[in-house]
Amino acid sequence: MTTSYPGRAQRKQMPSLSASPRARRAAAKRRFEMLLRMLGAVTVLMIVLLPLFWMLASSFKPNIELFQRPPSIFTANPTFEHYVELWEFTSFPRYFLNTFLVAGISCLAGVIISLITVYAITRFEFIAARVFAFGVLIIYMLPPILLALPFFRIWYNLNMLNSLWALGITYLTITLPFSLWILRPYIEAIPQALEEAAMIDGCTRFQAFRKVIVPQAWPGIVASFVFTFVVVWNELLYSLVLISDEAKRTVSLGIASLILETSVYSWGLVNAAGVLATVPVLFLFAFAARQMVSGLGAGAVKG
Amino acid sequence: MASIGIREVWKAYSTEPVVFGIDFDIPDGAFVVLVGPSGCGKSTLLRMIAGLEDISAGEILIGDKVVNDVPPKDRDIAMVFQNYALYPHLTVKENMAFSLRLRKERREAVDEQVNRAADILGLTNLLDRYPRALSGGQRQRVAMGRAIVRDASVFLFDEPLSNLDAKLRVQMRTELKALHQRLKTTTVYVTHDQIEAMTMADIIVVMQEGVIMQLGTPLELYDHPANRFVAGFIGSPSMNFFEGNISQGLFTTGDGRQLALPETAAGYSDTPVTYGIRPEHLSVSKDGIAGKVLVIEPTGSETQILAEIDGQQVLAVVRERHDLQPGDDICFTPDASQAHLFDRENGERI
Ligand SMILES: Nc1ncnc2c1ncn2[C@@H]1O[C@H](COP(=O)(O)OP(=O)(O)O)[C@@H](O)[C@H]1O
Ligand SMILES: [Mg+2]
């Protein structure tokens, strides 16, 4: 039973692995499946991207080509005239500003209020918490068309129709529930011990919230801001109902008006406005993606 | 550094008390271990000292100051949590510097203190890593680093080693003890592991169901357990117990076996008692209490012999080597002077 052992661990050479026919067949199958999946993805992308592409291409076409049959895909004479016209001869710059303000304020307020609310719900047990969370969900499920008329009455009575503040506050009914539901799992996942550690390290509860909870929930905060921003950015119904003053329009209302209020459709303008309205959203998504993939949060506590 | 006073402290969740008027003092610089089975209220007591739980009744003093209404940040304490609670979004260095930064200390002073702590704990190479890129033992060290950079007057530990593997646990135990000898900071350490308590403590507080069962040095508890609970809880492998009566100067089991009594039993007769004897105080002999060997476990320096006597398992630890096989007949003789007797009604030591 005496075998000889090495004095220290020695690594042997690993024998070279030659692929068996079975392994090769499996690999071929995997490649085929990959191909199918790629095909599926490309199809979906085409369906999704085609309108966007069409809008982009059309926004650079001179007017004649816009109405040409059959339509051309790419124009031979690209032009910026629609963008120039949009910028110089319409109120769109103003609409963009309006929308940024309204969306920015209602989303920021939505995120901040829901952050604090979720924190309270998850950290301090009180009976209202569940009821509250459930109520928010119910409100979120009510279709905006149901709320549009009551809101109209409310702002009318307050003499605040045509107010961007009123519009922003109305949008809170969209942004708040949305943020609440995105943020809740993020905050719940943060171990209480982290805050306690921070409080022992010298933080007040508020400092612990700011220095520990907020960074931990950051991906959720960014996600809820971005998603609500996009929803509000695209929102048409409330602005249609609450805003009639031309100078207070939002971008979506502006685009709709371009179509609704002119007898000759200025497709060039509509397309250019559409492209410009898409750009901030794209930037926001790019920003969000970078903020969110950083994968913070792992390793807070073991296990 | 500071002493800690715990005066008749109660804790109730809603109306259910879980800590029942606990009362003891921790001298300045002592290493006190709270030990007891899971759920006995150790963490609750520790968290009340930390200020993370309200005190339902009684007073806690740190130094000479009643801290009942002092928030955790002003108690000058540092705490290490069971699952470390490192800030995941901060590097090791930032984790350790967190409390110093909060106090707005100068950057050089912060760096110096962090580097010193990192040096003591062997973390110097890991300062720029994030907690997620650390092993369990390294995280544990960072958590300790975060505590020691602060020069707090009290250290609190809540089962800091229970997430480590056995080998690392033993190693960290020694390091923690060495650290305490170096810093001499008053320490309250919670564990459910009596070996940790025995090896690390200056003073052990054994708790059960929210009550202190005994307080003393490790060897006091080992040699003179105040009750049956402590006798069974402290010591590994644990004490053997026999139920029976004192009659005519001898201990008689229900099965009629008779054992010699220690001197403490003088003056008792016809009393129902529990007879406790530690495994190392049983020796293998020609006659005595007879049974059958169940398992033999040699550890090298000594041998554990598990035998069955009257349907009860009895463990002996002997240093000499016997040629025994499972199933063999065996006789044990207890060292009567080392036997412990407990009242069978209330578990108190006789
Ligand atoms: N937040 C709480 N609410 C209600 N009961 C609690 C709470 N925290 C702890 N307890 C109860 O208090 C008792 C002591 O808990 P704890 O101090 O954590 O025990 P351990 O000694 O294992 O650390 C347990 O019975 C536990 O169920
Ligand atoms: Mg505990």
XYZ file of C-alpha atoms and ligand atoms in Angstrom:
681
model
C 0.000 0.000 0.000
C 2.995 2.312 -0.045
C 2.824 4.624 -2.989
C 5.256 7.442 -3.466
C 3.969 10.979 -3.174
C 5.494 14.141 -4.528
C 7.130 16.532 -2.099
C 4.887 19.290 -3.347
C 1.887 19.606 -5.607
C 2.873 19.093 -9.231
C 0.599 19.889 -12.107
C 0.312 17.260 -14.810
C -0.197 18.144 -18.444
C -3.866 18.040 -19.350
C -4.496 15.545 -22.178
C -5.633 17.233 -25.380
C -9.334 16.947 -25.947
C -10.417 15.838 -29.396
C -14.000 16.533 -30.334
C -16.176 13.456 -30.633
C -18.699 13.252 -33.511
C -21.397 13.831 -30.961
C -19.794 17.007 -29.694
C -19.395 18.213 -33.291
C -23.061 17.557 -34.048
C -24.040 19.453 -30.892
C -21.866 22.362 -31.927
C -23.462 22.471 -35.372
C -26.873 22.440 -33.778
C -25.907 25.315 -31.530
C -24.706 27.327 -34.520
C -27.986 26.682 -36.327
C -30.011 27.800 -33.316
C -27.860 30.904 -33.083
C -28.642 31.686 -36.710
C -32.382 31.303 -36.116
C -32.211 33.604 -33.158
C -30.293 36.225 -35.119
C -32.896 36.058 -37.884
C -35.675 36.557 -35.350
C -33.916 39.499 -33.777
C -33.271 41.162 -37.142
C -36.911 40.777 -38.147
C -38.138 42.389 -34.956
C -35.578 45.174 -35.266
C -36.674 45.906 -38.828
C -40.307 46.190 -37.791
C -39.423 48.482 -34.919
C -36.875 50.597 -36.710
C -38.589 51.032 -40.056
C -40.853 53.953 -39.032
C -37.943 55.629 -37.294
C -35.791 55.209 -40.338
C -38.532 56.488 -42.601
C -38.992 59.544 -40.418
C -35.280 60.273 -40.414
C -34.947 59.814 -44.181
C -38.025 61.923 -44.919
C -36.924 64.775 -42.716
C -34.075 65.449 -45.151
C -36.153 65.254 -48.333
C -37.133 68.395 -50.194
C -40.871 68.978 -50.330
C -41.280 67.741 -53.885
C -39.815 64.385 -53.093
C -42.013 64.010 -50.013
C -45.105 63.849 -52.178
C -43.528 61.896 -55.009
C -44.989 58.537 -56.057
C -43.542 56.016 -55.817
C -41.639 57.406 -52.835
C -37.870 57.273 -52.820
C -36.055 55.758 -49.922
C -32.991 57.967 -49.992
C -33.070 61.422 -51.393
C -30.540 62.564 -53.959
C -30.729 66.161 -52.691
C -30.708 66.121 -48.893
C -31.763 69.384 -47.301
C -31.965 70.939 -43.856
C -34.781 73.258 -44.836
C -37.358 71.548 -42.628
C -35.128 71.831 -39.596
C -34.398 75.454 -40.340
C -38.053 76.196 -40.806
C -38.953 74.379 -37.631
C -36.392 76.341 -35.683
C -36.974 79.767 -37.180
C -40.627 79.944 -38.140
C -42.477 77.786 -35.622
C -42.716 77.816 -31.842
C -41.062 74.421 -31.529
C -38.008 75.690 -29.640
C -40.434 76.959 -27.060
C -42.328 73.637 -27.051
C -39.097 71.793 -26.398
C -38.321 74.066 -23.511
C -41.837 73.621 -22.124
C -41.624 69.868 -22.368
C -38.194 69.731 -20.759
C -39.446 71.800 -17.873
C -42.658 69.898 -17.329
C -41.132 66.463 -17.798
C -38.029 67.316 -15.807
C -39.935 68.713 -12.865
C -42.635 66.073 -12.718
C -40.144 63.224 -13.098
C -37.658 64.624 -10.618
C -40.414 65.299 -8.120
C -41.877 61.864 -8.832
C -38.558 60.132 -8.191
C -37.747 62.092 -5.054
C -41.173 61.715 -3.515
C -41.351 58.022 -4.313
C -37.828 57.408 -3.016
C -38.757 58.873 0.343
C -42.129 57.158 0.349
C -40.744 53.727 -0.462
C -38.089 54.168 2.194
C -40.770 54.955 4.734
C -42.918 52.034 3.655
C -40.102 49.508 3.812
C -38.291 50.781 6.891
C -41.024 51.798 9.249
C -43.817 49.354 9.731
C -47.116 51.115 9.769
C -50.495 49.808 8.897
C -51.171 52.340 6.205
C -48.122 51.183 4.258
C -49.714 48.226 2.535
C -52.968 50.010 1.907
C -51.022 52.916 0.513
C -48.931 50.806 -1.828
C -52.032 49.058 -3.071
C -53.880 52.324 -3.579
C -51.056 53.650 -5.677
C -51.265 50.616 -7.905
C -55.001 51.119 -8.357
C -54.495 54.740 -9.339
C -51.817 53.738 -11.761
C -54.200 51.291 -13.404
C -56.905 53.902 -13.979
C -56.704 54.944 -17.625
C -55.717 58.618 -18.034
C -58.849 59.252 -20.087
C -60.881 58.678 -16.906
C -58.835 61.235 -15.022
C -58.546 63.802 -17.791
C -61.950 65.346 -17.282
C -61.753 65.568 -13.481
C -58.348 67.193 -13.854
C -59.776 69.622 -16.352
C -62.462 70.593 -13.829
C -59.994 70.934 -10.999
C -57.595 73.178 -12.887
C -60.460 75.082 -14.411
C -61.856 75.813 -10.954
C -58.432 76.836 -9.751
C -58.085 79.016 -12.795
C -54.931 77.155 -13.759
C -55.717 75.862 -17.197
C -52.852 76.635 -19.538
C -50.401 76.439 -16.648
C -47.321 74.300 -17.090
C -47.230 73.833 -13.315
C -50.707 72.380 -13.409
C -49.650 70.085 -16.235
C -46.562 68.999 -14.299
C -48.576 68.241 -11.182
C -51.041 66.280 -13.285
C -48.166 64.268 -14.682
C -47.245 63.286 -11.125
C -50.212 60.921 -11.293
C -48.266 59.087 -13.976
C -44.705 59.465 -12.731
C -45.284 58.814 -9.042
C -46.882 55.369 -9.205
C -44.404 54.356 -11.882
C -41.397 55.398 -9.792
C -42.882 53.858 -6.683
C -43.176 50.490 -8.352
C -39.748 50.592 -9.894
C -38.004 51.775 -6.740
C -39.675 49.546 -4.217
C -37.736 46.339 -4.920
C -34.475 48.280 -5.047
C -34.970 49.795 -1.626
C -36.301 46.589 -0.145
C -33.190 44.761 -1.279
C -30.869 47.042 0.682
C -29.982 45.342 3.961
C -30.942 47.306 7.028
C -27.512 46.585 8.475
C -25.958 48.939 5.914
C -27.870 51.879 7.280
C -27.207 50.816 10.819
C -23.510 50.625 10.056
C -23.677 54.117 8.613
C -25.487 55.448 11.659
C -22.899 53.928 13.943
C -20.180 55.371 11.722
C -21.564 58.803 12.485
C -24.449 59.439 10.127
C -27.800 60.841 11.055
C -30.672 58.879 9.565
C -30.903 61.364 6.756
C -27.181 61.197 6.042
C -27.382 57.413 6.024
C -30.194 57.696 3.526
C -28.215 60.022 1.310
C -24.854 58.277 1.528
C -25.962 54.645 1.595
C -29.522 54.208 0.376
C -29.365 56.592 -2.556
C -26.142 55.179 -4.047
C -27.470 51.657 -3.580
C -30.752 52.453 -5.247
C -29.085 54.507 -7.960
C -29.836 52.154 -10.866
C -33.485 52.155 -9.806
C -33.502 55.916 -9.454
C -32.051 56.362 -12.923
C -34.418 53.780 -14.382
C -37.511 55.365 -12.911
C -36.412 58.836 -13.957
C -35.716 57.764 -17.516
C -38.849 55.713 -17.968
C -41.166 58.330 -16.514
C -39.401 61.020 -18.515
C -40.055 59.143 -21.716
C -43.687 58.566 -20.807
C -44.222 62.235 -20.008
C -42.226 63.329 -23.037
C -44.620 61.405 -25.256
C -47.788 62.258 -23.350
C -50.493 63.874 -25.432
C -53.858 63.474 -23.755
C -53.407 65.657 -20.671
C -51.605 68.394 -22.541
C -54.347 68.361 -25.160
C -57.009 68.732 -22.477
C -55.254 71.200 -20.199
C -53.282 73.383 -22.618
C -54.900 75.540 -25.253
C -52.513 78.479 -25.204
C -50.249 78.112 -28.227
C -47.165 79.235 -26.320
C -47.606 76.618 -23.590
C -47.722 73.571 -25.846
C -45.548 70.555 -25.330
C -43.675 68.885 -28.177
C -46.152 66.067 -28.675
C -49.007 68.534 -28.727
C -47.038 70.696 -31.140
C -46.523 67.808 -33.529
C -50.156 66.818 -33.300
C -51.151 70.402 -34.013
C -48.941 70.463 -37.101
C -51.081 67.684 -38.450
C -54.412 68.784 -37.068
C -54.285 72.491 -37.696
C -52.927 72.774 -41.207
C -54.834 71.869 -44.300
C -51.742 70.979 -46.298
C -49.755 68.476 -44.278
C -46.250 69.787 -43.797
C -44.725 66.350 -43.626
C -41.240 67.768 -43.722
C -41.863 69.727 -40.542
C -43.600 66.820 -38.867
C -40.698 64.519 -39.635
C -38.076 67.019 -38.555
C -39.952 67.635 -35.298
C -40.271 63.896 -34.794
C -36.546 63.392 -35.260
C -35.719 66.185 -32.856
C -38.177 64.826 -30.319
C -36.480 61.435 -30.495
C -32.975 62.715 -29.881
C -33.323 63.606 -26.162
C -34.895 60.233 -25.502
C -32.009 58.452 -27.173
C -29.499 60.451 -25.164
C -31.371 59.687 -22.001
C -31.361 55.965 -22.728
C -27.663 56.027 -23.495
C -27.011 57.840 -20.229
C -29.247 55.450 -18.314
C -27.601 52.397 -19.800
C -24.200 53.609 -18.659
C -25.455 54.410 -15.174
C -27.235 51.146 -14.756
C -24.782 48.556 -16.009
C -22.165 49.522 -13.454
C -23.612 46.692 -11.354
C -23.269 48.305 -7.976
C -24.876 46.497 -5.120
C -23.132 43.151 -5.245
C -21.214 42.217 -2.137
C -22.974 44.368 0.429
C -23.458 41.458 2.695
C -22.324 37.944 2.200
C -24.613 35.238 0.873
C -12.093 53.729 26.277
C -14.980 53.376 28.594
C -16.747 51.049 30.936
C -20.309 50.002 30.219
C -23.113 49.753 32.732
C -26.229 47.755 32.042
C -28.847 48.494 34.685
C -32.016 46.409 34.841
C -32.427 46.562 31.094
C -35.621 45.229 29.579
C -36.643 44.904 25.986
C -40.099 44.097 24.728
C -41.295 43.876 21.150
C -44.868 45.096 21.221
C -45.729 43.553 24.610
C -43.616 40.409 24.391
C -40.490 40.788 26.558
C -37.330 39.228 25.115
C -34.740 40.689 27.500
C -35.659 40.412 31.164
C -34.056 43.039 33.373
C -30.433 42.309 32.626
C -27.950 43.880 34.979
C -24.154 43.798 34.850
C -21.097 45.978 34.457
C -18.343 45.786 31.922
C -15.041 47.164 33.191
C -12.989 49.483 31.040
C -10.862 47.547 28.557
C -12.525 44.180 29.146
C -13.387 41.677 26.445
C -16.876 40.480 27.318
C -18.591 37.735 25.386
C -22.364 37.339 25.393
C -23.059 33.724 24.609
C -26.205 31.666 24.479
C -28.378 29.674 22.144
C -29.908 31.382 19.147
C -32.849 33.606 20.019
C -31.832 34.231 23.644
C -31.616 37.996 23.178
C -27.863 38.535 22.773
C -28.157 40.586 19.609
C -31.015 42.572 21.075
C -28.910 43.492 24.089
C -25.944 44.398 21.891
C -28.116 46.513 19.635
C -29.475 48.338 22.647
C -25.904 49.146 23.669
C -25.300 50.355 20.108
C -28.434 52.469 20.116
C -30.026 50.591 17.234
C -32.916 49.429 19.427
C -34.871 51.401 21.969
C -34.505 50.375 25.577
C -37.902 49.424 26.975
C -36.884 49.876 30.610
C -33.667 50.339 32.542
C -30.514 52.264 31.751
C -27.394 51.745 29.721
C -24.299 53.731 30.589
C -21.207 54.212 28.480
C -18.503 55.791 30.591
C -20.504 57.627 33.255
C -23.147 58.788 30.860
C -26.637 57.357 30.501
C -27.014 56.828 26.759
C -30.640 55.730 26.529
C -31.536 58.734 24.414
C -28.203 59.212 22.661
C -28.289 58.342 18.940
C -25.791 55.700 17.778
C -23.558 58.209 16.072
C -22.904 60.005 19.345
C -22.160 56.944 21.466
C -18.554 56.664 20.329
C -18.912 53.000 19.458
C -17.834 50.883 16.510
C -19.680 47.766 15.455
C -18.953 44.770 13.268
C -22.010 43.038 11.879
C -22.500 39.353 11.211
C -22.699 39.877 7.478
C -20.170 42.723 7.574
C -22.456 45.404 6.091
C -19.708 46.878 3.947
C -20.802 49.754 1.738
C -20.869 48.059 -1.677
C -20.494 51.258 -3.640
C -17.280 52.222 -1.862
C -13.807 50.733 -2.109
C -12.109 49.120 0.840
C -10.288 52.353 1.502
C -13.435 54.450 1.283
C -15.271 51.996 3.488
C -12.658 52.386 6.174
C -12.439 56.135 5.720
C -16.207 56.629 5.781
C -16.551 57.587 9.429
C -13.441 59.769 9.406
C -14.632 61.643 6.333
C -17.961 62.234 8.030
C -16.107 63.896 10.857
C -14.432 66.094 8.276
C -10.949 65.078 9.294
C -8.024 66.251 7.203
C -7.305 64.047 4.195
C -3.757 63.240 5.326
C -4.970 62.257 8.764
C -7.617 60.020 7.225
C -5.101 58.380 4.902
C -2.702 57.836 7.736
C -5.296 56.173 9.945
C -6.638 54.028 7.128
C -3.157 52.914 6.165
C -2.319 52.059 9.735
C -5.469 49.943 10.119
C -4.868 48.320 6.733
C -1.365 47.497 7.860
C -2.537 45.893 11.101
C -5.121 43.803 9.246
C -3.063 42.979 6.170
C -5.363 44.839 3.810
C -2.792 47.100 2.221
C -2.987 45.401 -1.174
C -6.759 45.464 -1.273
C -7.425 49.125 -0.558
C -8.731 49.925 -4.023
C -10.978 46.894 -4.386
C -14.717 46.891 -4.013
C -16.257 44.587 -1.400
C -17.777 42.361 -4.085
C -14.268 41.430 -5.185
C -13.230 40.222 -1.740
C -13.388 36.802 -0.112
C -15.381 36.271 3.069
C -12.305 36.531 5.266
C -11.157 39.707 3.555
C -14.576 41.310 3.956
C -14.481 40.380 7.595
C -11.159 42.144 7.923
C -12.434 45.250 6.182
C -15.364 45.336 8.578
C -12.895 45.199 11.434
C -10.767 47.841 9.768
C -13.756 50.099 9.560
C -14.223 49.659 13.284
C -10.633 50.197 14.375
C -9.783 53.301 12.336
C -12.093 55.266 14.533
C -10.478 54.882 17.923
C -13.958 54.335 19.298
C -14.226 53.763 23.019
C -16.299 50.584 22.662
C -16.245 47.799 20.060
C -19.375 45.761 19.478
C -19.295 42.514 17.529
C -22.372 40.543 16.517
C -21.329 37.028 15.512
C -18.586 38.391 13.294
C -17.033 35.017 12.512
C -20.067 32.877 11.883
C -19.974 33.334 8.116
C -16.387 32.122 7.823
C -15.207 28.589 7.255
C -13.857 26.668 10.208
C -10.174 27.248 9.579
C -10.518 30.955 8.987
C -12.714 31.238 12.035
C -10.003 29.853 14.263
C -7.433 32.135 12.687
C -9.577 35.259 12.993
C -10.380 34.367 16.579
C -6.726 34.578 17.413
C -6.287 37.776 15.427
C -9.229 39.424 17.139
C -7.868 38.501 20.511
C -4.431 39.822 19.575
C -6.031 43.002 18.299
C -7.793 43.484 21.591
C -4.605 42.955 23.522
C -3.006 45.603 21.373
C -5.781 48.204 21.445
C -7.276 47.422 24.873
C -10.645 48.765 23.766
C -13.685 47.706 25.768
C -15.321 45.015 23.659
C -18.704 43.322 23.733
C -18.758 40.272 21.532
C -21.856 38.233 20.747
C -21.661 34.614 19.678
C -23.626 31.412 19.964
C -20.397 29.433 19.840
C -19.162 28.598 23.331
C -15.665 27.802 22.030
C -15.342 31.359 20.768
C -16.575 32.542 24.135
C -14.115 30.371 26.066
C -11.104 31.231 23.940
C -11.628 34.962 23.613
C -13.390 36.281 26.675
C -12.122 37.941 29.805
C -15.673 37.666 31.057
C -18.393 35.425 29.685
C -22.059 36.229 30.118
C -24.164 33.143 29.444
C -27.724 33.989 28.472
C -30.840 31.928 27.997
C -34.298 33.199 27.095
C -33.443 36.787 27.888
C -31.909 36.062 31.302
C -28.296 35.863 32.476
C -27.595 32.301 33.569
C -24.062 32.997 34.768
C -21.364 35.598 34.496
C -17.714 34.870 35.099
C -14.305 34.120 33.662
C -14.124 31.213 31.212
C -12.539 28.867 33.745
C -14.932 29.825 36.536
C -17.781 28.875 34.246
C -16.060 25.678 33.225
C -15.084 24.577 36.696
C -18.071 25.847 38.644
C -21.116 26.090 36.410
C -23.875 27.735 38.429
C -26.627 25.613 36.958
C -27.338 22.707 34.744
C -27.811 24.930 31.682
C -24.362 26.478 31.911
C -22.834 23.092 32.710
C -24.282 21.654 29.530
C -23.618 24.723 27.402
C -20.013 25.450 28.274
C -17.417 22.875 27.340
C -16.940 20.784 24.259
C -17.549 17.897 24.139
C -20.243 18.623 26.625
C -20.748 17.285 30.112
C -22.392 13.896 30.777
C -25.451 13.962 33.000
C -27.063 11.224 35.054
C -30.401 11.586 36.801
C -30.785 10.081 40.246
C -30.903 10.558 44.008
C -28.523 11.217 46.821
C -28.965 8.493 49.351
C -26.681 7.243 52.098
C -23.716 9.290 50.910
C -23.876 7.905 47.389
C -25.475 8.958 44.143
C -27.903 6.348 42.873
C -29.252 6.378 39.334
C -32.714 5.196 38.410
C -31.131 1.966 37.245
C -29.576 1.452 40.636
C -25.992 2.279 39.732
C -24.094 3.936 42.500
C -21.492 6.657 42.129
C -19.278 8.396 44.672
C -20.231 11.983 45.527
C -18.121 15.130 45.695
C -17.649 16.831 49.069
C -20.216 19.493 48.215
C -22.898 16.850 48.593
C -22.249 16.430 52.320
C -25.404 17.114 54.284
C -27.805 16.173 51.514
C -29.839 13.029 51.608
C -32.800 11.736 49.688
C -32.545 14.629 47.273
C -33.345 14.221 43.566
C -30.279 15.535 41.707
C -28.551 15.577 38.362
C -24.991 14.295 38.443
C -22.721 15.942 35.900
C -19.265 14.766 34.928
C -17.076 16.127 32.133
C -15.760 13.612 29.580
C -12.155 14.127 30.692
C -13.072 13.216 34.261
C -14.148 9.731 33.276
C -11.458 7.104 33.056
C -11.520 3.612 31.655
C -11.238 1.086 34.436
C -11.702 -2.591 35.285
C -14.891 -2.010 37.219
C -17.234 0.941 37.611
C -20.178 1.909 35.446
C -20.327 -0.682 32.710
C -21.554 -0.188 29.170
C -20.891 -0.956 25.532
C -18.628 1.002 23.208
C -20.526 2.710 20.391
C -17.905 4.801 18.625
C -14.175 5.366 19.016
C -12.811 8.673 17.716
C -9.065 9.087 17.923
C -7.923 12.689 17.426
C -4.260 11.851 17.862
C -3.509 13.421 21.203
C -6.565 11.909 22.842
C -9.364 9.499 22.135
C -13.083 10.063 22.481
C -15.007 7.007 23.527
C -18.764 7.098 23.138
C -20.446 4.323 25.089
C -23.971 3.346 25.903
C -24.826 2.941 29.555
C -28.367 2.039 30.580
C -29.714 3.296 27.264
C -27.908 6.605 27.665
C -24.939 7.854 25.671
C -21.876 8.714 27.708
C -18.711 10.250 26.350
C -15.242 9.920 27.790
C -12.065 11.580 26.609
C -8.918 9.718 27.523
C -5.286 10.423 26.769
C -4.030 6.863 26.976
C -4.708 4.526 24.063
C -6.936 1.512 24.609
C -7.415 -1.333 22.225
C -11.181 -1.059 21.889
C -13.667 -1.818 19.154
C -17.296 -0.756 18.838
C -19.394 -3.344 20.676
C -16.764 -4.111 23.312
C -17.679 -3.991 26.973
C -16.229 -1.039 28.845
C -16.254 0.344 32.377
C -15.833 4.000 33.373
C -14.922 5.440 36.730
C -15.750 9.095 37.391
C -13.389 11.311 39.342
C -15.863 12.107 42.137
C -14.053 15.275 43.232
C -14.760 16.726 39.772
C -18.454 15.819 39.687
C -21.098 18.552 39.628
C -24.461 18.185 41.293
C -27.548 20.111 40.311
C -30.947 20.328 41.915
C -33.287 18.386 39.684
C -36.174 20.778 40.275
C -34.626 24.153 39.522
C -31.292 23.191 37.964
C -29.234 25.091 40.539
C -25.833 23.898 41.570
C -25.583 22.086 44.894
N -37.756 43.220 15.446
C -38.218 42.226 16.226
N -39.544 42.086 16.448
C -40.022 41.103 17.243
N -39.249 40.203 17.852
C -37.928 40.265 17.683
C -37.339 41.279 16.852
N -36.001 41.103 16.879
C -35.774 40.032 17.652
N -36.921 39.527 18.150
C -37.056 38.381 19.046
O -36.238 38.605 20.167
C -35.627 37.412 20.582
C -34.148 37.627 20.721
O -33.600 37.877 19.457
P -32.061 38.101 19.241
O -31.568 39.090 20.214
O -31.842 38.399 17.806
O -31.470 36.664 19.579
P -29.961 36.151 19.450
O -29.580 35.786 20.818
O -30.030 34.939 18.561
O -29.136 37.223 18.855
C -35.994 36.348 19.575
O -36.977 35.548 20.135
C -36.525 37.117 18.412
O -37.556 36.389 17.789
Mg -28.164 37.317 16.960
